[in-house]
Coordinates of C-alpha atoms in Angstrom, one line a residue:
M1 CA 0.0 0.0 0.0
G2 CA 2.9 2.3 0.9
G3 CA 4.4 1.7 -2.6
M4 CA 1.1 2.6 -4.2
N5 CA 0.9 5.8 -2.3
Q6 CA 4.5 6.7 -3.2
E7 CA 3.7 6.1 -6.9
E8 CA 0.6 8.3 -6.7
T9 CA 2.6 11.0 -5.0
A10 CA 5.2 10.9 -7.8
V11 CA 2.5 11.2 -10.5
R12 CA 0.9 14.1 -8.7
V13 CA 4.2 15.9 -8.4
E14 CA 5.0 15.3 -12.1
R15 CA 1.7 16.8 -13.2
E16 CA 2.0 19.8 -10.8
V17 CA 5.4 20.6 -12.3
L18 CA 4.1 20.4 -15.8
E19 CA 1.2 22.7 -14.9
E20 CA 3.6 25.2 -13.3
R21 CA 5.6 25.1 -16.5
G22 CA 2.5 26.0 -18.5
Y23 CA 1.6 22.5 -19.9
A24 CA -1.7 20.9 -19.4
C25 CA -1.4 17.1 -18.9
R26 CA -3.9 15.5 -21.2
R27 CA -3.2 11.8 -20.7
L28 CA -0.6 9.1 -20.1
L29 CA 0.9 7.8 -23.3
G30 CA 3.1 5.1 -21.9
E31 CA 4.9 3.9 -18.8
G32 CA 8.1 2.0 -18.3
A33 CA 10.2 0.8 -15.3
F34 CA 11.9 4.1 -14.9
S35 CA 9.8 6.7 -16.7
R36 CA 6.3 7.9 -17.8
V37 CA 5.4 9.6 -21.0
Y38 CA 2.6 12.2 -21.0
L39 CA 0.7 13.9 -23.7
V40 CA 0.9 17.6 -22.8
E41 CA -0.5 20.8 -24.3
S42 CA 1.0 24.2 -24.1
R43 CA -1.4 26.7 -22.5
V44 CA 0.3 29.5 -24.5
S45 CA 0.5 28.1 -28.0
G46 CA -1.9 25.1 -27.9
E47 CA 0.8 22.9 -29.3
R48 CA 0.9 19.3 -28.2
Y49 CA 4.0 17.5 -27.1
A50 CA 5.1 14.2 -25.6
C51 CA 7.0 14.6 -22.3
K52 CA 9.1 11.8 -20.8
V53 CA 9.4 12.1 -17.0
G54 CA 12.0 10.1 -15.1
K55 CA 14.3 10.2 -12.1
N56 CA 17.6 9.4 -13.8
V57 CA 18.8 12.9 -14.9
S58 CA 22.0 11.7 -16.5
L59 CA 20.2 9.3 -18.7
A60 CA 17.7 12.0 -19.7
K61 CA 20.5 14.3 -20.6
R62 CA 22.1 11.6 -22.7
E63 CA 18.8 10.8 -24.5
A64 CA 18.2 14.4 -25.2
G65 CA 21.6 14.8 -26.7
M66 CA 21.0 11.8 -29.0
M67 CA 17.6 13.0 -30.0
A68 CA 18.9 16.5 -30.9
R69 CA 21.3 14.9 -33.4
A70 CA 18.5 12.9 -35.2
H71 CA 17.6 15.3 -38.1
H72 CA 15.0 13.3 -40.0
P73 CA 11.1 13.3 -39.9
L74 CA 11.1 9.6 -38.8
F75 CA 12.1 10.7 -35.4
P76 CA 10.4 13.1 -32.9
Q77 CA 12.0 16.5 -32.7
Y78 CA 13.8 17.4 -29.5
C79 CA 12.1 20.4 -27.8
G80 CA 13.6 20.8 -24.4
L81 CA 14.9 19.3 -21.1
W82 CA 14.7 20.5 -17.5
Q83 CA 15.0 19.1 -14.0
E84 CA 12.7 19.9 -11.1
A85 CA 11.5 18.3 -7.9
G86 CA 13.9 15.4 -8.4
F87 CA 12.6 14.5 -11.8
S88 CA 13.8 15.1 -15.4
F89 CA 11.4 16.3 -18.0
L90 CA 12.2 15.6 -21.6
L91 CA 9.9 17.5 -24.0
M92 CA 9.7 16.3 -27.6
E93 CA 7.5 16.4 -30.7
Y94 CA 4.3 14.4 -30.4
L95 CA 3.7 12.0 -33.2
P96 CA -0.1 11.3 -33.2
G97 CA -1.1 7.8 -34.4
S98 CA -1.0 4.2 -33.1
S99 CA 1.9 1.9 -32.6
L100 CA 2.7 -0.9 -35.0
E101 CA 2.4 -3.2 -32.0
D102 CA -1.2 -2.2 -31.5
A103 CA -1.9 -2.5 -35.2
L104 CA -0.5 -6.1 -35.2
I105 CA -2.7 -7.0 -32.3
R106 CA -5.8 -5.5 -33.9
R107 CA -5.4 -6.6 -37.5
G108 CA -2.8 -9.3 -37.5
R109 CA -0.4 -9.4 -40.5
F110 CA 0.2 -6.9 -43.2
S111 CA 0.5 -7.4 -46.9
P112 CA 4.0 -7.6 -48.6
G113 CA 3.4 -4.1 -50.1
Q114 CA 2.6 -2.5 -46.8
T115 CA 5.5 -4.2 -45.2
V116 CA 7.9 -3.0 -47.9
R117 CA 6.7 0.6 -47.5
V118 CA 7.2 0.6 -43.8
G119 CA 10.6 -1.0 -44.2
M120 CA 11.7 1.7 -46.7
E121 CA 10.7 4.6 -44.5
L122 CA 12.4 3.1 -41.5
A123 CA 15.5 2.2 -43.4
E124 CA 15.8 5.8 -44.8
G125 CA 15.5 7.4 -41.3
L126 CA 17.9 4.9 -39.7
C127 CA 20.4 5.5 -42.5
C128 CA 20.4 9.2 -41.6
L129 CA 20.8 8.3 -37.9
H130 CA 23.8 6.1 -38.8
R131 CA 25.3 8.9 -40.8
E132 CA 25.3 10.9 -37.6
G133 CA 27.3 8.2 -36.0
L134 CA 24.4 6.8 -33.9
L135 CA 22.8 3.4 -33.5
F136 CA 19.2 3.1 -32.5
R137 CA 19.5 -0.4 -30.9
D138 CA 15.7 -0.8 -30.2
V139 CA 13.8 -1.0 -33.4
K140 CA 10.6 -3.0 -32.6
P141 CA 6.8 -2.7 -33.3
A142 CA 6.2 -1.0 -29.9
N143 CA 8.5 1.8 -30.8
I144 CA 7.1 2.4 -34.3
V145 CA 4.2 4.8 -34.8
I146 CA 1.9 4.6 -37.8
R147 CA 1.0 8.3 -37.9
Q148 CA -2.3 9.8 -38.7
D149 CA -0.9 11.3 -41.9
G150 CA 0.2 7.8 -43.0
R151 CA 3.9 8.3 -42.4
V152 CA 6.0 6.2 -40.0
G153 CA 7.6 7.4 -36.9
L154 CA 10.3 5.8 -34.6
V155 CA 10.3 6.8 -30.9
D156 CA 12.1 6.1 -27.7
F157 CA 15.8 7.1 -27.8
G158 CA 16.6 5.4 -24.5
C159 CA 18.9 2.8 -26.2
V160 CA 20.5 5.1 -28.8
C161 CA 24.3 5.3 -28.6
G162 CA 27.2 6.4 -30.6
V163 CA 29.0 4.0 -32.9
R164 CA 32.3 4.6 -31.2
E165 CA 30.9 3.7 -27.8
A166 CA 28.7 0.9 -28.9
A167 CA 30.3 -2.1 -27.3
C168 CA 28.0 -5.1 -27.0
S169 CA 25.8 -4.5 -24.0
R170 CA 22.4 -5.4 -22.5
A171 CA 20.3 -3.0 -24.6
G172 CA 17.3 -3.6 -26.8
S173 CA 14.4 -6.0 -26.8
P174 CA 14.7 -9.8 -27.0
G175 CA 13.3 -11.1 -30.2
F176 CA 14.3 -8.0 -32.1
A177 CA 17.8 -7.1 -30.8
A178 CA 20.7 -8.6 -32.8
P179 CA 22.5 -11.5 -31.2
E180 CA 25.7 -9.6 -30.8
Q181 CA 23.7 -6.8 -29.0
L182 CA 22.7 -9.0 -26.1
A183 CA 25.7 -10.1 -24.1
G184 CA 25.3 -12.7 -21.4
P185 CA 22.1 -14.6 -20.4
L186 CA 18.8 -13.0 -20.7
P187 CA 17.3 -11.8 -17.4
E188 CA 14.1 -13.8 -17.9
P189 CA 12.8 -16.3 -20.6
L190 CA 11.4 -14.8 -23.7
S191 CA 8.0 -16.5 -23.1
R192 CA 7.6 -14.6 -19.8
Q193 CA 8.2 -11.3 -21.7
G194 CA 5.5 -12.1 -24.2
V195 CA 7.8 -11.7 -27.2
L196 CA 7.3 -14.9 -29.0
P197 CA 3.5 -15.4 -28.4
L198 CA 2.8 -11.8 -29.5
Y199 CA 4.7 -11.6 -32.7
G200 CA 5.6 -15.1 -33.7
V201 CA 9.0 -14.0 -34.9
S202 CA 11.4 -16.8 -35.8
G203 CA 15.1 -16.5 -35.1
A204 CA 14.5 -14.9 -31.7
E205 CA 16.4 -17.8 -30.1
A206 CA 19.6 -16.3 -31.5
A207 CA 19.3 -13.5 -29.1
E208 CA 19.6 -15.9 -26.2
Q209 CA 23.1 -16.9 -27.1
T210 CA 25.9 -15.6 -24.9
Q211 CA 28.1 -13.3 -27.0
K212 CA 31.6 -12.1 -26.5
E213 CA 31.8 -8.4 -26.1
K214 CA 32.6 -6.5 -29.3
K215 CA 31.8 -3.3 -31.1
L216 CA 28.4 -2.9 -32.6
T217 CA 27.8 -1.7 -36.2
P218 CA 24.7 -0.5 -38.2
A219 CA 24.1 -4.2 -38.8
C220 CA 22.5 -4.5 -35.4
D221 CA 19.7 -2.1 -36.5
V222 CA 19.5 -4.0 -39.8
Y223 CA 18.7 -7.2 -37.8
A224 CA 16.0 -5.5 -35.7
L225 CA 14.4 -4.0 -38.8
G226 CA 14.3 -7.4 -40.4
Q227 CA 12.8 -9.0 -37.4
T228 CA 10.2 -6.2 -37.2
L229 CA 9.2 -6.6 -40.9
K230 CA 9.0 -10.4 -40.4
A231 CA 6.5 -9.7 -37.6
M232 CA 4.4 -7.6 -40.0
L233 CA 4.6 -10.1 -42.9
G234 CA 4.0 -13.3 -41.1
T235 CA 4.5 -16.5 -43.1
G236 CA 2.2 -15.8 -46.0
G237 CA 3.3 -14.4 -49.4
G238 CA 6.2 -12.2 -50.5
K239 CA 8.9 -14.8 -51.3
R240 CA 11.3 -12.2 -52.6
L241 CA 10.7 -10.1 -49.6
L242 CA 11.2 -13.0 -47.3
R243 CA 14.6 -13.6 -48.9
V244 CA 15.6 -10.0 -48.3
L245 CA 14.5 -10.3 -44.6
E246 CA 16.5 -13.4 -44.2
D247 CA 19.5 -11.5 -45.4
C248 CA 18.7 -8.9 -42.8
T249 CA 18.5 -11.3 -39.9
R250 CA 21.5 -13.7 -40.3
R251 CA 22.8 -14.7 -36.9
Q252 CA 26.3 -13.4 -37.7
A253 CA 26.6 -9.7 -38.3
E254 CA 29.1 -10.1 -41.1
D255 CA 26.6 -12.3 -43.0
R256 CA 23.8 -9.6 -43.0
F257 CA 23.4 -6.5 -45.1
P258 CA 26.0 -4.2 -43.5
N259 CA 24.0 -1.0 -43.7
M260 CA 20.6 0.5 -44.5
E261 CA 21.7 1.7 -48.0
E262 CA 21.9 -1.9 -49.0
V263 CA 18.6 -2.8 -47.4
M264 CA 16.9 0.0 -49.3
G265 CA 18.6 -1.1 -52.5
A266 CA 17.1 -4.6 -52.0
L267 CA 13.6 -3.3 -51.0
R268 CA 13.3 -0.7 -53.7
P269 CA 12.6 -3.0 -56.7
L270 CA 9.9 -4.7 -54.6
M271 CA 8.2 -1.4 -53.8
E272 CA 8.3 -0.3 -57.5
K273 CA 6.7 -3.5 -58.5
E274 CA 4.0 -3.0 -55.8
D275 CA 3.4 0.6 -57.1
K276 CA 2.8 -0.7 -60.6
N277 CA 0.4 -3.3 -59.3
R278 CA -1.4 -0.8 -57.2
D279 CA -1.7 1.7 -60.1
K280 CA -2.9 -1.0 -62.3
N281 CA -5.6 -2.1 -59.9
K282 CA -6.4 1.4 -58.7
G283 CA -6.2 0.2 -55.1
G284 CA -3.3 -1.0 -53.1
S285 CA -1.7 -1.8 -49.9
R286 CA -0.7 1.6 -48.6
I287 CA -1.1 2.2 -44.9
G288 CA -3.3 5.3 -44.9
L289 CA -1.4 8.0 -46.8
L290 CA 2.0 6.4 -46.2
C291 CA 4.4 8.8 -47.8
R292 CA 5.8 7.9 -51.3
K293 CA 7.8 11.0 -51.7
S294 CA 10.5 10.3 -49.2
V295 CA 11.5 7.0 -50.7
Y296 CA 11.6 8.1 -54.3
E297 CA 13.2 11.5 -54.1
P298 CA 16.7 12.4 -52.8
C299 CA 16.7 12.6 -49.0
V300 CA 17.3 16.2 -48.2
F301 CA 18.5 15.2 -44.7
C302 CA 21.3 13.0 -46.0
R303 CA 21.7 14.9 -49.3
K304 CA 22.0 11.5 -51.0
E305 CA 20.1 10.1 -54.0
W306 CA 19.0 6.7 -53.0
G307 CA 18.8 5.6 -56.6
T308 CA 22.6 5.8 -57.1
G309 CA 25.5 3.8 -55.8
L310 CA 23.4 1.1 -54.1

């Protein structure tokens, strides 16, 4: 009972601080072991934001620094950070929509065309992140937002780190994190974490292997992206796509696609074929208004034409 009261007190203090700062707390967006994320609204501008509140100030500063370096629409924009009443408050852009995890629970699997489109948008944004010298390390359906405008978003920078500091460590989510990313035995069986029953992702057993510590590369995000797209696709259809995803999720990092440019190069012909079929049938497998522009035109954030050199 005392623990419950302490928790309620913390929530009350968090909301009071937000109110004093001029933000109306609309609802709780999510809650983890060390933080809560609120949907807040500025009483001055009316703009809505997501605010992550936690007690580990050093981690919040680190996460804010990583977020500020992610210059791509896939990721929420960093808006501010402050400390008050023993809590850190990380303010960021709010991406309205629903998580891919919720969509999988509601509707089950996605078509190959929808899977390819989501994969292309994620790969483009992750490629920009990698060019900034950062690894996301926690790509999974729960962190992917299917936005109201049809675009895809990727949230939660808690596991992001620099390539130079990315030694193999306990970061990421079993079932999606690359084998080399999970050093040592898992803290609890995958079945207790609900990973396998929820997604039915094959290959998750590789993450249970004890790995020797070594530097991580963009290939760890390639693996997680492949596992996520497998969860979307399921076992039906898309033989060419499944071959691409197998090349993303090889157990050994050196056997996978080494970077997101190569993933995009493999996915692009599949998406172009899907576009032709959709135009021919005047229908298609787009998710809402999922953006076509970003995967056909040069990425202004990386200043690179994806159609060349892949």
